[in-house]
């Protein structure tokens, strides 16, 4: 992608763009005529697109690496004078296996540092560039997992709940700068992240469908957008009938996890 000088050209930065929901979002934004800057640690499934799409460029970014914040910001600003939208979508998932002395408590920190602090680092990267746009939009990807507790999701759920709170607070603090903030809460989406799950994933949808719903919702700049609604309803029950939810989801001693 050539550096941009056309003020009318909409530009989006998408993290976690090498697979799953992020990759599907890249394709949708390109189709809608946006200039797209995609980031991840590797190009992954993006490599072919980067080679052939003149409106797409790739900036490598490991979101946990604080040393990369300034260089990545520089790389973005060399490509684009401003960002109209930043979709902070990169994330990971690991589950807690309580196994006495062998329990990997470090995992809590690993997941929190990618999902939560990685998103904070990404905000640090893009905020100055968003401030140069006329109607900037900052978007973070949380999860419907925050709507009710799931077994073994101590790390993932807590990191996504932290994102949701962080964004809701940031929305207040960025209002005076005219930056809209949206939090996306997807349900189960078929991606490399969920393909390792061994439990039932109700209302599972494709990454293309998830990206389409996200893209459409973002046109209205919602504070939060949770989908699919059928899962939200189920999780509402889980939240309001916690004993029933616990009885339904909590594993028994003899369950083979
Ligand atoms: N799939 C679901 O059901 C679901 C549901 C709710 C929320 N979400 C959220 O949606 C987002 C996208 O997930 P997905 O399902 O599309 O998973 P995915 O296909 O595994 O994609 C995750 C993306 O994050 C990037 N990433 C991971 N660690 C990174 C790091 N340290 N630095 C930079 N990039 C990193 C990966 O790229 P590299 O490995 O190349 O860096 C990849 O592009 C995540 O935040 C996830 O929590 C997913």
PDB file of C-alpha atoms and ligand atoms in Angstrom:
ATOM      1  CA  UNK A   1       0.000   0.000   0.000  1.00  0.00           C
ATOM      2  CA  UNK A   2       1.348   3.434  -0.964  1.00  0.00           C
ATOM      3  CA  UNK A   3       1.405   6.133   1.771  1.00  0.00           C
ATOM      4  CA  UNK A   4      -1.931   7.937   1.681  1.00  0.00           C
ATOM      5  CA  UNK A   5      -2.489  11.597   0.994  1.00  0.00           C
ATOM      6  CA  UNK A   6      -6.163  11.437   0.009  1.00  0.00           C
ATOM      7  CA  UNK A   7      -8.057  12.960   2.981  1.00  0.00           C
ATOM      8  CA  UNK A   8     -11.369  11.370   1.958  1.00  0.00           C
ATOM      9  CA  UNK A   9      -9.977   7.821   2.055  1.00  0.00           C
ATOM     10  CA  UNK A  10     -11.209   5.864   5.081  1.00  0.00           C
ATOM     11  CA  UNK A  11      -8.466   3.952   6.864  1.00  0.00           C
ATOM     12  CA  UNK A  12      -8.840   1.133   9.384  1.00  0.00           C
ATOM     13  CA  UNK A  13      -6.235  -0.643  11.493  1.00  0.00           C
ATOM     14  CA  UNK A  14      -7.172  -4.222  12.398  1.00  0.00           C
ATOM     15  CA  UNK A  15      -5.156  -6.296  14.893  1.00  0.00           C
ATOM     16  CA  UNK A  16      -5.323 -10.080  15.052  1.00  0.00           C
ATOM     17  CA  UNK A  17      -5.746  -9.961  11.283  1.00  0.00           C
ATOM     18  CA  UNK A  18      -3.884 -13.130  10.312  1.00  0.00           C
ATOM     19  CA  UNK A  19      -6.775 -15.527  10.892  1.00  0.00           C
ATOM     20  CA  UNK A  20     -10.352 -15.972  12.078  1.00  0.00           C
ATOM     21  CA  UNK A  21     -12.547 -12.933  12.728  1.00  0.00           C
ATOM     22  CA  UNK A  22      -9.756 -10.417  12.059  1.00  0.00           C
ATOM     23  CA  UNK A  23      -8.975 -11.879   8.637  1.00  0.00           C
ATOM     24  CA  UNK A  24     -12.685 -11.898   7.731  1.00  0.00           C
ATOM     25  CA  UNK A  25     -12.924  -8.237   8.815  1.00  0.00           C
ATOM     26  CA  UNK A  26      -9.931  -7.328   6.634  1.00  0.00           C
ATOM     27  CA  UNK A  27     -11.676  -8.839   3.601  1.00  0.00           C
ATOM     28  CA  UNK A  28     -14.944  -7.030   4.369  1.00  0.00           C
ATOM     29  CA  UNK A  29     -13.350  -3.617   4.858  1.00  0.00           C
ATOM     30  CA  UNK A  30     -11.373  -4.029   1.630  1.00  0.00           C
ATOM     31  CA  UNK A  31     -14.583  -4.932  -0.199  1.00  0.00           C
ATOM     32  CA  UNK A  32     -16.226  -1.818   1.263  1.00  0.00           C
ATOM     33  CA  UNK A  33     -13.454   0.356  -0.217  1.00  0.00           C
ATOM     34  CA  UNK A  34     -11.401   1.068   2.908  1.00  0.00           C
ATOM     35  CA  UNK A  35      -7.628   1.204   3.119  1.00  0.00           C
ATOM     36  CA  UNK A  36      -6.673  -1.516   5.571  1.00  0.00           C
ATOM     37  CA  UNK A  37      -3.596  -1.814   7.753  1.00  0.00           C
ATOM     38  CA  UNK A  38      -3.471  -5.309   9.201  1.00  0.00           C
ATOM     39  CA  UNK A  39      -1.380  -6.431  12.166  1.00  0.00           C
ATOM     40  CA  UNK A  40      -0.448  -9.679  13.869  1.00  0.00           C
ATOM     41  CA  UNK A  41       2.817 -11.405  14.762  1.00  0.00           C
ATOM     42  CA  UNK A  42       2.754 -13.311  11.461  1.00  0.00           C
ATOM     43  CA  UNK A  43       0.982 -12.775   8.142  1.00  0.00           C
ATOM     44  CA  UNK A  44      -0.494 -16.269   8.285  1.00  0.00           C
ATOM     45  CA  UNK A  45      -3.501 -16.587   5.987  1.00  0.00           C
ATOM     46  CA  UNK A  46      -3.107 -12.886   5.077  1.00  0.00           C
ATOM     47  CA  UNK A  47       0.088 -13.416   3.078  1.00  0.00           C
ATOM     48  CA  UNK A  48      -1.623 -14.026  -0.246  1.00  0.00           C
ATOM     49  CA  UNK A  49      -3.932 -11.009   0.176  1.00  0.00           C
ATOM     50  CA  UNK A  50      -1.063  -8.695   1.149  1.00  0.00           C
ATOM     51  CA  UNK A  51       0.733  -9.664  -2.043  1.00  0.00           C
ATOM     52  CA  UNK A  52      -2.224  -8.945  -4.326  1.00  0.00           C
ATOM     53  CA  UNK A  53      -4.227  -6.173  -2.620  1.00  0.00           C
ATOM     54  CA  UNK A  54      -2.964  -2.644  -3.225  1.00  0.00           C
ATOM     55  CA  UNK A  55      -5.241  -1.240  -0.488  1.00  0.00           C
ATOM     56  CA  UNK A  56      -3.826  -3.535   2.178  1.00  0.00           C
ATOM     57  CA  UNK A  57      -0.585  -3.403   4.095  1.00  0.00           C
ATOM     58  CA  UNK A  58       0.811  -5.452   6.946  1.00  0.00           C
ATOM     59  CA  UNK A  59       2.593  -4.114  10.010  1.00  0.00           C
ATOM     60  CA  UNK A  60       4.008  -6.813  12.255  1.00  0.00           C
ATOM     61  CA  UNK A  61       3.087  -6.280  15.903  1.00  0.00           C
ATOM     62  CA  UNK A  62       3.364  -8.551  18.914  1.00  0.00           C
ATOM     63  CA  UNK A  63       0.896  -6.741  21.148  1.00  0.00           C
ATOM     64  CA  UNK A  64       2.542  -7.868  24.376  1.00  0.00           C
ATOM     65  CA  UNK A  65       5.868  -6.292  23.413  1.00  0.00           C
ATOM     66  CA  UNK A  66       5.866  -2.779  24.863  1.00  0.00           C
ATOM     67  CA  UNK A  67       9.142  -2.007  23.050  1.00  0.00           C
ATOM     68  CA  UNK A  68       7.208  -2.205  19.775  1.00  0.00           C
ATOM     69  CA  UNK A  69       4.618   0.451  20.648  1.00  0.00           C
ATOM     70  CA  UNK A  70       6.576   3.439  19.324  1.00  0.00           C
ATOM     71  CA  UNK A  71       8.006   1.689  16.210  1.00  0.00           C
ATOM     72  CA  UNK A  72       4.580   0.310  15.261  1.00  0.00           C
ATOM     73  CA  UNK A  73       3.014   3.747  15.724  1.00  0.00           C
ATOM     74  CA  UNK A  74       5.732   5.164  13.434  1.00  0.00           C
ATOM     75  CA  UNK A  75       5.108   2.446  10.854  1.00  0.00           C
ATOM     76  CA  UNK A  76       1.371   3.193  10.876  1.00  0.00           C
ATOM     77  CA  UNK A  77       1.901   6.933  10.572  1.00  0.00           C
ATOM     78  CA  UNK A  78       4.215   6.418   7.606  1.00  0.00           C
ATOM     79  CA  UNK A  79       1.403   4.569   5.866  1.00  0.00           C
ATOM     80  CA  UNK A  80      -1.476   6.816   6.883  1.00  0.00           C
ATOM     81  CA  UNK A  81      -1.861  10.391   8.127  1.00  0.00           C
ATOM     82  CA  UNK A  82      -4.731   9.324  10.396  1.00  0.00           C
ATOM     83  CA  UNK A  83      -6.851   6.321  11.366  1.00  0.00           C
ATOM     84  CA  UNK A  84     -10.627   6.588  11.040  1.00  0.00           C
ATOM     85  CA  UNK A  85     -11.092   3.311  12.842  1.00  0.00           C
ATOM     86  CA  UNK A  86      -9.002   0.899  14.908  1.00  0.00           C
ATOM     87  CA  UNK A  87     -10.377  -2.588  15.553  1.00  0.00           C
ATOM     88  CA  UNK A  88      -8.384  -4.163  18.369  1.00  0.00           C
ATOM     89  CA  UNK A  89      -9.246  -7.783  17.839  1.00  0.00           C
ATOM     90  CA  UNK A  90      -6.050  -9.769  18.602  1.00  0.00           C
ATOM     91  CA  UNK A  91      -6.498 -12.311  21.346  1.00  0.00           C
ATOM     92  CA  UNK A  92      -5.837 -15.770  22.662  1.00  0.00           C
ATOM     93  CA  UNK A  93      -7.564 -18.381  24.793  1.00  0.00           C
ATOM     94  CA  UNK A  94      -6.227 -20.897  27.285  1.00  0.00           C
ATOM     95  CA  UNK A  95      -8.184 -22.846  29.874  1.00  0.00           C
ATOM     96  CA  UNK A  96      -7.342 -23.463  33.512  1.00  0.00           C
ATOM     97  CA  UNK A  97      -6.832 -27.090  34.498  1.00  0.00           C
ATOM     98  CA  UNK A  98      -6.905 -27.394  38.273  1.00  0.00           C
ATOM     99  CA  UNK A  99      -4.448 -30.190  38.881  1.00  0.00           C
ATOM    100  CA  UNK A 100      -2.941 -29.749  42.330  1.00  0.00           C
ATOM    101  CA  UNK A 101       0.741 -28.805  42.233  1.00  0.00           C
ATOM    102  CA  UNK A 102       0.763 -29.092  38.453  1.00  0.00           C
ATOM    103  CA  UNK A 103      -1.752 -26.286  37.978  1.00  0.00           C
ATOM    104  CA  UNK A 104      -0.315 -23.776  35.530  1.00  0.00           C
ATOM    105  CA  UNK A 105      -1.143 -20.506  37.318  1.00  0.00           C
ATOM    106  CA  UNK A 106       1.282 -18.670  35.031  1.00  0.00           C
ATOM    107  CA  UNK A 107      -1.317 -19.144  32.328  1.00  0.00           C
ATOM    108  CA  UNK A 108      -3.517 -16.532  34.030  1.00  0.00           C
ATOM    109  CA  UNK A 109      -0.788 -13.964  33.440  1.00  0.00           C
ATOM    110  CA  UNK A 110      -0.138 -15.112  29.858  1.00  0.00           C
ATOM    111  CA  UNK A 111      -3.746 -14.706  28.825  1.00  0.00           C
ATOM    112  CA  UNK A 112      -4.150 -11.422  30.661  1.00  0.00           C
ATOM    113  CA  UNK A 113      -1.014 -10.016  29.061  1.00  0.00           C
ATOM    114  CA  UNK A 114      -2.160 -10.810  25.518  1.00  0.00           C
ATOM    115  CA  UNK A 115      -5.869 -10.086  25.793  1.00  0.00           C
ATOM    116  CA  UNK A 116      -5.941  -7.202  28.239  1.00  0.00           C
ATOM    117  CA  UNK A 117      -2.514  -5.536  28.319  1.00  0.00           C
ATOM    118  CA  UNK A 118      -2.081  -6.266  24.606  1.00  0.00           C
ATOM    119  CA  UNK A 119      -5.237  -4.309  23.905  1.00  0.00           C
ATOM    120  CA  UNK A 120      -4.058  -1.486  26.166  1.00  0.00           C
ATOM    121  CA  UNK A 121      -0.732  -1.407  24.282  1.00  0.00           C
ATOM    122  CA  UNK A 122      -2.661  -1.269  21.012  1.00  0.00           C
ATOM    123  CA  UNK A 123      -4.663   1.714  22.245  1.00  0.00           C
ATOM    124  CA  UNK A 124      -1.358   3.360  23.124  1.00  0.00           C
ATOM    125  CA  UNK A 125      -0.214   2.785  19.518  1.00  0.00           C
ATOM    126  CA  UNK A 126      -3.269   4.129  17.743  1.00  0.00           C
ATOM    127  CA  UNK A 127      -4.704   6.916  19.895  1.00  0.00           C
ATOM    128  CA  UNK A 128      -2.556   9.735  18.438  1.00  0.00           C
ATOM    129  CA  UNK A 129      -3.502   8.657  14.895  1.00  0.00           C
ATOM    130  CA  UNK A 130      -7.199   8.427  15.738  1.00  0.00           C
ATOM    131  CA  UNK A 131      -7.040  11.980  17.074  1.00  0.00           C
ATOM    132  CA  UNK A 132      -6.113  13.179  13.576  1.00  0.00           C
ATOM    133  CA  UNK A 133      -9.306  11.783  12.022  1.00  0.00           C
ATOM    134  CA  UNK A 134     -12.522  13.789  11.740  1.00  0.00           C
ATOM    135  CA  UNK A 135     -14.848  11.117  13.207  1.00  0.00           C
ATOM    136  CA  UNK A 136     -12.614   8.520  14.838  1.00  0.00           C
ATOM    137  CA  UNK A 137     -13.853   5.171  16.095  1.00  0.00           C
ATOM    138  CA  UNK A 138     -12.031   2.873  18.514  1.00  0.00           C
ATOM    139  CA  UNK A 139     -13.278  -0.717  18.711  1.00  0.00           C
ATOM    140  CA  UNK A 140     -12.224  -3.504  21.068  1.00  0.00           C
ATOM    141  CA  UNK A 141     -13.191  -7.154  20.931  1.00  0.00           C
ATOM    142  CA  UNK A 142     -14.357  -8.670  24.215  1.00  0.00           C
ATOM    143  CA  UNK A 143     -16.582 -11.780  24.326  1.00  0.00           C
ATOM    144  CA  UNK A 144     -20.027 -12.983  25.316  1.00  0.00           C
ATOM    145  CA  UNK A 145     -18.113 -15.123  27.832  1.00  0.00           C
ATOM    146  CA  UNK A 146     -18.289 -12.095  30.139  1.00  0.00           C
ATOM    147  CA  UNK A 147     -22.092 -12.395  30.357  1.00  0.00           C
ATOM    148  CA  UNK A 148     -22.042 -15.548  32.546  1.00  0.00           C
ATOM    149  CA  UNK A 149     -19.385 -17.790  34.055  1.00  0.00           C
ATOM    150  CA  UNK A 150     -17.991 -20.740  32.110  1.00  0.00           C
ATOM    151  CA  UNK A 151     -15.932 -23.576  33.608  1.00  0.00           C
ATOM    152  CA  UNK A 152     -12.141 -23.336  33.109  1.00  0.00           C
ATOM    153  CA  UNK A 153     -12.514 -19.812  31.666  1.00  0.00           C
ATOM    154  CA  UNK A 154     -11.008 -18.029  34.690  1.00  0.00           C
ATOM    155  CA  UNK A 155      -8.274 -16.422  32.588  1.00  0.00           C
ATOM    156  CA  UNK A 156     -10.126 -15.830  29.344  1.00  0.00           C
ATOM    157  CA  UNK A 157     -13.328 -14.538  30.982  1.00  0.00           C
ATOM    158  CA  UNK A 158     -11.459 -12.237  33.363  1.00  0.00           C
ATOM    159  CA  UNK A 159      -9.336 -10.790  30.533  1.00  0.00           C
ATOM    160  CA  UNK A 160     -12.405 -10.120  28.402  1.00  0.00           C
ATOM    161  CA  UNK A 161     -14.290  -8.583  31.344  1.00  0.00           C
ATOM    162  CA  UNK A 162     -11.272  -6.322  31.937  1.00  0.00           C
ATOM    163  CA  UNK A 163     -11.409  -5.218  28.287  1.00  0.00           C
ATOM    164  CA  UNK A 164     -15.106  -4.435  28.583  1.00  0.00           C
ATOM    165  CA  UNK A 165     -14.617  -2.265  31.661  1.00  0.00           C
ATOM    166  CA  UNK A 166     -11.520  -0.582  30.245  1.00  0.00           C
ATOM    167  CA  UNK A 167     -13.410   0.375  27.091  1.00  0.00           C
ATOM    168  CA  UNK A 168     -16.478   1.617  28.958  1.00  0.00           C
ATOM    169  CA  UNK A 169     -14.285   3.889  31.056  1.00  0.00           C
ATOM    170  CA  UNK A 170     -12.223   4.985  28.054  1.00  0.00           C
ATOM    171  CA  UNK A 171     -15.462   5.891  26.246  1.00  0.00           C
ATOM    172  CA  UNK A 172     -16.046   8.525  28.911  1.00  0.00           C
ATOM    173  CA  UNK A 173     -12.509   9.868  28.829  1.00  0.00           C
ATOM    174  CA  UNK A 174     -12.368  10.113  25.032  1.00  0.00           C
ATOM    175  CA  UNK A 175     -15.748  11.763  24.572  1.00  0.00           C
ATOM    176  CA  UNK A 176     -14.241  15.239  24.732  1.00  0.00           C
ATOM    177  CA  UNK A 177     -11.839  14.258  21.914  1.00  0.00           C
ATOM    178  CA  UNK A 178     -14.770  13.120  19.764  1.00  0.00           C
ATOM    179  CA  UNK A 179     -13.570   9.500  19.679  1.00  0.00           C
ATOM    180  CA  UNK A 180     -16.402   6.951  19.724  1.00  0.00           C
ATOM    181  CA  UNK A 181     -15.633   3.700  21.546  1.00  0.00           C
ATOM    182  CA  UNK A 182     -17.372   0.387  20.835  1.00  0.00           C
ATOM    183  CA  UNK A 183     -17.024  -2.969  22.539  1.00  0.00           C
ATOM    184  CA  UNK A 184     -17.837  -6.104  20.509  1.00  0.00           C
ATOM    185  CA  UNK A 185     -18.962  -9.259  22.318  1.00  0.00           C
ATOM    186  CA  UNK A 186     -19.016 -12.172  19.868  1.00  0.00           C
ATOM    187  CA  UNK A 187     -20.553 -15.524  20.693  1.00  0.00           C
ATOM    188  CA  UNK A 188     -18.977 -18.748  19.441  1.00  0.00           C
ATOM    189  CA  UNK A 189     -17.247 -18.287  16.090  1.00  0.00           C
ATOM    190  CA  UNK A 190     -15.566 -21.073  14.121  1.00  0.00           C
ATOM    191  CA  UNK A 191     -11.888 -20.021  14.085  1.00  0.00           C
ATOM    192  CA  UNK A 192      -8.515 -21.590  14.992  1.00  0.00           C
ATOM    193  CA  UNK A 193      -9.121 -20.249  18.531  1.00  0.00           C
ATOM    194  CA  UNK A 194     -12.305 -22.291  19.088  1.00  0.00           C
ATOM    195  CA  UNK A 195     -11.386 -25.333  16.979  1.00  0.00           C
ATOM    196  CA  UNK A 196      -9.512 -26.754  19.973  1.00  0.00           C
ATOM    197  CA  UNK A 197     -12.640 -26.570  22.185  1.00  0.00           C
ATOM    198  CA  UNK A 198     -14.050 -29.959  23.138  1.00  0.00           C
ATOM    199  CA  UNK A 199     -17.366 -28.711  24.573  1.00  0.00           C
ATOM    200  CA  UNK A 200     -20.625 -27.842  22.779  1.00  0.00           C
ATOM    201  CA  UNK A 201     -20.629 -24.336  21.309  1.00  0.00           C
ATOM    202  CA  UNK A 202     -24.244 -23.227  20.906  1.00  0.00           C
ATOM    203  CA  UNK A 203     -25.111 -21.086  17.870  1.00  0.00           C
ATOM    204  CA  UNK A 204     -21.577 -21.419  16.435  1.00  0.00           C
ATOM    205  CA  UNK A 205     -21.200 -19.251  13.326  1.00  0.00           C
ATOM    206  CA  UNK A 206     -18.591 -18.764  10.603  1.00  0.00           C
ATOM    207  CA  UNK A 207     -15.968 -16.018  10.858  1.00  0.00           C
ATOM    208  CA  UNK A 208     -17.431 -14.416   7.708  1.00  0.00           C
ATOM    209  CA  UNK A 209     -20.849 -14.198   9.352  1.00  0.00           C
ATOM    210  CA  UNK A 210     -19.313 -12.793  12.561  1.00  0.00           C
ATOM    211  CA  UNK A 211     -17.377 -10.181  10.575  1.00  0.00           C
ATOM    212  CA  UNK A 212     -20.479  -9.220   8.587  1.00  0.00           C
ATOM    213  CA  UNK A 213     -22.539  -8.684  11.753  1.00  0.00           C
ATOM    214  CA  UNK A 214     -19.706  -6.742  13.365  1.00  0.00           C
ATOM    215  CA  UNK A 215     -19.179  -4.548  10.312  1.00  0.00           C
ATOM    216  CA  UNK A 216     -22.891  -3.751  10.039  1.00  0.00           C
ATOM    217  CA  UNK A 217     -23.201  -2.972  13.758  1.00  0.00           C
ATOM    218  CA  UNK A 218     -20.139  -0.707  13.707  1.00  0.00           C
ATOM    219  CA  UNK A 219     -21.796   1.578  11.149  1.00  0.00           C
ATOM    220  CA  UNK A 220     -24.029   2.722  14.056  1.00  0.00           C
ATOM    221  CA  UNK A 221     -21.144   3.064  16.532  1.00  0.00           C
ATOM    222  CA  UNK A 222     -22.841   1.165  19.382  1.00  0.00           C
ATOM    223  CA  UNK A 223     -21.391   1.315  22.904  1.00  0.00           C
ATOM    224  CA  UNK A 224     -21.620  -2.465  22.919  1.00  0.00           C
ATOM    225  CA  UNK A 225     -22.693  -5.065  20.393  1.00  0.00           C
ATOM    226  CA  UNK A 226     -23.270  -8.648  21.544  1.00  0.00           C
ATOM    227  CA  UNK A 227     -24.216 -11.360  19.063  1.00  0.00           C
ATOM    228  CA  UNK A 228     -25.923 -13.713  18.385  1.00  0.00           C
ATOM    229  CA  UNK A 229     -28.889 -12.549  20.434  1.00  0.00           C
ATOM    230  CA  UNK A 230     -29.992 -16.150  21.125  1.00  0.00           C
ATOM    231  CA  UNK A 231     -26.748 -16.716  23.030  1.00  0.00           C
ATOM    232  CA  UNK A 232     -27.180 -13.407  24.893  1.00  0.00           C
ATOM    233  CA  UNK A 233     -30.612 -14.628  26.043  1.00  0.00           C
ATOM    234  CA  UNK A 234     -29.190 -17.936  27.265  1.00  0.00           C
ATOM    235  CA  UNK A 235     -26.407 -16.151  29.139  1.00  0.00           C
ATOM    236  CA  UNK A 236     -28.911 -13.694  30.631  1.00  0.00           C
ATOM    237  CA  UNK A 237     -30.603 -16.735  32.172  1.00  0.00           C
ATOM    238  CA  UNK A 238     -27.226 -17.987  33.401  1.00  0.00           C
ATOM    239  CA  UNK A 239     -26.580 -14.652  35.074  1.00  0.00           C
ATOM    240  CA  UNK A 240     -29.997 -14.343  36.666  1.00  0.00           C
ATOM    241  CA  UNK A 241     -30.418 -17.999  37.673  1.00  0.00           C
ATOM    242  CA  UNK A 242     -26.868 -18.663  38.913  1.00  0.00           C
ATOM    243  CA  UNK A 243     -27.709 -21.871  40.804  1.00  0.00           C
ATOM    244  CA  UNK A 244     -29.386 -23.390  37.744  1.00  0.00           C
ATOM    245  CA  UNK A 245     -26.418 -22.305  35.581  1.00  0.00           C
ATOM    246  CA  UNK A 246     -23.906 -23.818  38.024  1.00  0.00           C
ATOM    247  CA  UNK A 247     -25.853 -27.082  38.109  1.00  0.00           C
ATOM    248  CA  UNK A 248     -25.918 -27.189  34.317  1.00  0.00           C
ATOM    249  CA  UNK A 249     -22.293 -26.270  33.553  1.00  0.00           C
ATOM    250  CA  UNK A 250     -20.106 -27.086  36.540  1.00  0.00           C
ATOM    251  CA  UNK A 251     -18.239 -30.348  35.909  1.00  0.00           C
ATOM    252  CA  UNK A 252     -18.720 -33.244  38.328  1.00  0.00           C
ATOM    253  CA  UNK A 253     -15.734 -34.885  40.062  1.00  0.00           C
ATOM    254  CA  UNK A 254     -15.918 -37.906  37.735  1.00  0.00           C
ATOM    255  CA  UNK A 255     -16.292 -35.958  34.480  1.00  0.00           C
ATOM    256  CA  UNK A 256     -13.505 -36.514  31.988  1.00  0.00           C
ATOM    257  CA  UNK A 257     -12.448 -33.009  31.041  1.00  0.00           C
TER     258      UNK A 257
HETATM  259  N1  LIG B   1     -13.816 -17.363  18.080  1.00  0.00           N
HETATM  260  C1  LIG B   1     -14.701 -17.084  19.018  1.00  0.00           C
HETATM  261  O1  LIG B   1     -15.645 -17.850  19.297  1.00  0.00           O
HETATM  262  C2  LIG B   1     -14.598 -15.791  19.776  1.00  0.00           C
HETATM  263  C3  LIG B   1     -15.645 -15.454  20.632  1.00  0.00           C
HETATM  264  C4  LIG B   1     -15.562 -14.262  21.343  1.00  0.00           C
HETATM  265  C5  LIG B   1     -14.467 -13.433  21.194  1.00  0.00           C
HETATM  266  N2  LIG B   1     -13.460 -13.799  20.352  1.00  0.00           N
HETATM  267  C6  LIG B   1     -12.323 -12.904  20.245  1.00  0.00           C
HETATM  268  O2  LIG B   1     -12.150 -12.538  18.897  1.00  0.00           O
HETATM  269  C7  LIG B   1     -10.785 -12.201  18.675  1.00  0.00           C
HETATM  270  C8  LIG B   1     -10.282 -12.930  17.432  1.00  0.00           C
HETATM  271  O3  LIG B   1     -10.273 -14.316  17.734  1.00  0.00           O
HETATM  272  P1  LIG B   1     -10.442 -15.461  16.645  1.00  0.00           P
HETATM  273  O4  LIG B   1     -11.459 -16.376  17.159  1.00  0.00           O
HETATM  274  O5  LIG B   1     -10.549 -14.894  15.296  1.00  0.00           O
HETATM  275  O6  LIG B   1      -9.041 -16.211  16.882  1.00  0.00           O
HETATM  276  P2  LIG B   1      -7.805 -16.554  15.948  1.00  0.00           P
HETATM  277  O7  LIG B   1      -8.243 -16.994  14.599  1.00  0.00           O
HETATM  278  O8  LIG B   1      -6.947 -17.454  16.768  1.00  0.00           O
HETATM  279  O9  LIG B   1      -7.096 -15.131  15.771  1.00  0.00           O
HETATM  280  C9  LIG B   1      -6.367 -14.534  16.798  1.00  0.00           C
HETATM  281  C10 LIG B   1      -5.538 -13.438  16.170  1.00  0.00           C
HETATM  282  O10 LIG B   1      -4.834 -12.768  17.218  1.00  0.00           O
HETATM  283  C11 LIG B   1      -3.459 -12.700  16.856  1.00  0.00           C
HETATM  284  N3  LIG B   1      -2.618 -12.718  18.047  1.00  0.00           N
HETATM  285  C12 LIG B   1      -2.580 -13.634  19.041  1.00  0.00           C
HETATM  286  N4  LIG B   1      -1.638 -13.321  19.931  1.00  0.00           N
HETATM  287  C13 LIG B   1      -1.064 -12.161  19.495  1.00  0.00           C
HETATM  288  C14 LIG B   1      -0.011 -11.354  19.966  1.00  0.00           C
HETATM  289  N5  LIG B   1       0.688 -11.637  21.090  1.00  0.00           N
HETATM  290  N6  LIG B   1       0.315 -10.246  19.261  1.00  0.00           N
HETATM  291  C15 LIG B   1      -0.348  -9.939  18.133  1.00  0.00           C
HETATM  292  N7  LIG B   1      -1.353 -10.668  17.625  1.00  0.00           N
HETATM  293  C16 LIG B   1      -1.694 -11.779  18.297  1.00  0.00           C
HETATM  294  C17 LIG B   1      -3.214 -13.920  15.963  1.00  0.00           C
HETATM  295  O11 LIG B   1      -2.149 -13.694  15.067  1.00  0.00           O
HETATM  296  P3  LIG B   1      -0.639 -14.210  15.258  1.00  0.00           P
HETATM  297  O12 LIG B   1      -0.692 -15.523  15.965  1.00  0.00           O
HETATM  298  O13 LIG B   1      -0.119 -14.275  13.852  1.00  0.00           O
HETATM  299  O14 LIG B   1       0.022 -13.135  16.047  1.00  0.00           O
HETATM  300  C18 LIG B   1      -4.516 -13.955  15.185  1.00  0.00           C
HETATM  301  O15 LIG B   1      -4.441 -13.090  14.075  1.00  0.00           O
HETATM  302  C19 LIG B   1     -10.028 -12.580  19.950  1.00  0.00           C
HETATM  303  O16 LIG B   1      -9.849 -11.438  20.739  1.00  0.00           O
HETATM  304  C20 LIG B   1     -10.995 -13.541  20.638  1.00  0.00           C
HETATM  305  O17 LIG B   1     -10.836 -13.570  22.026  1.00  0.00           O
HETATM  306  C21 LIG B   1     -13.488 -14.958  19.642  1.00  0.00           C
END
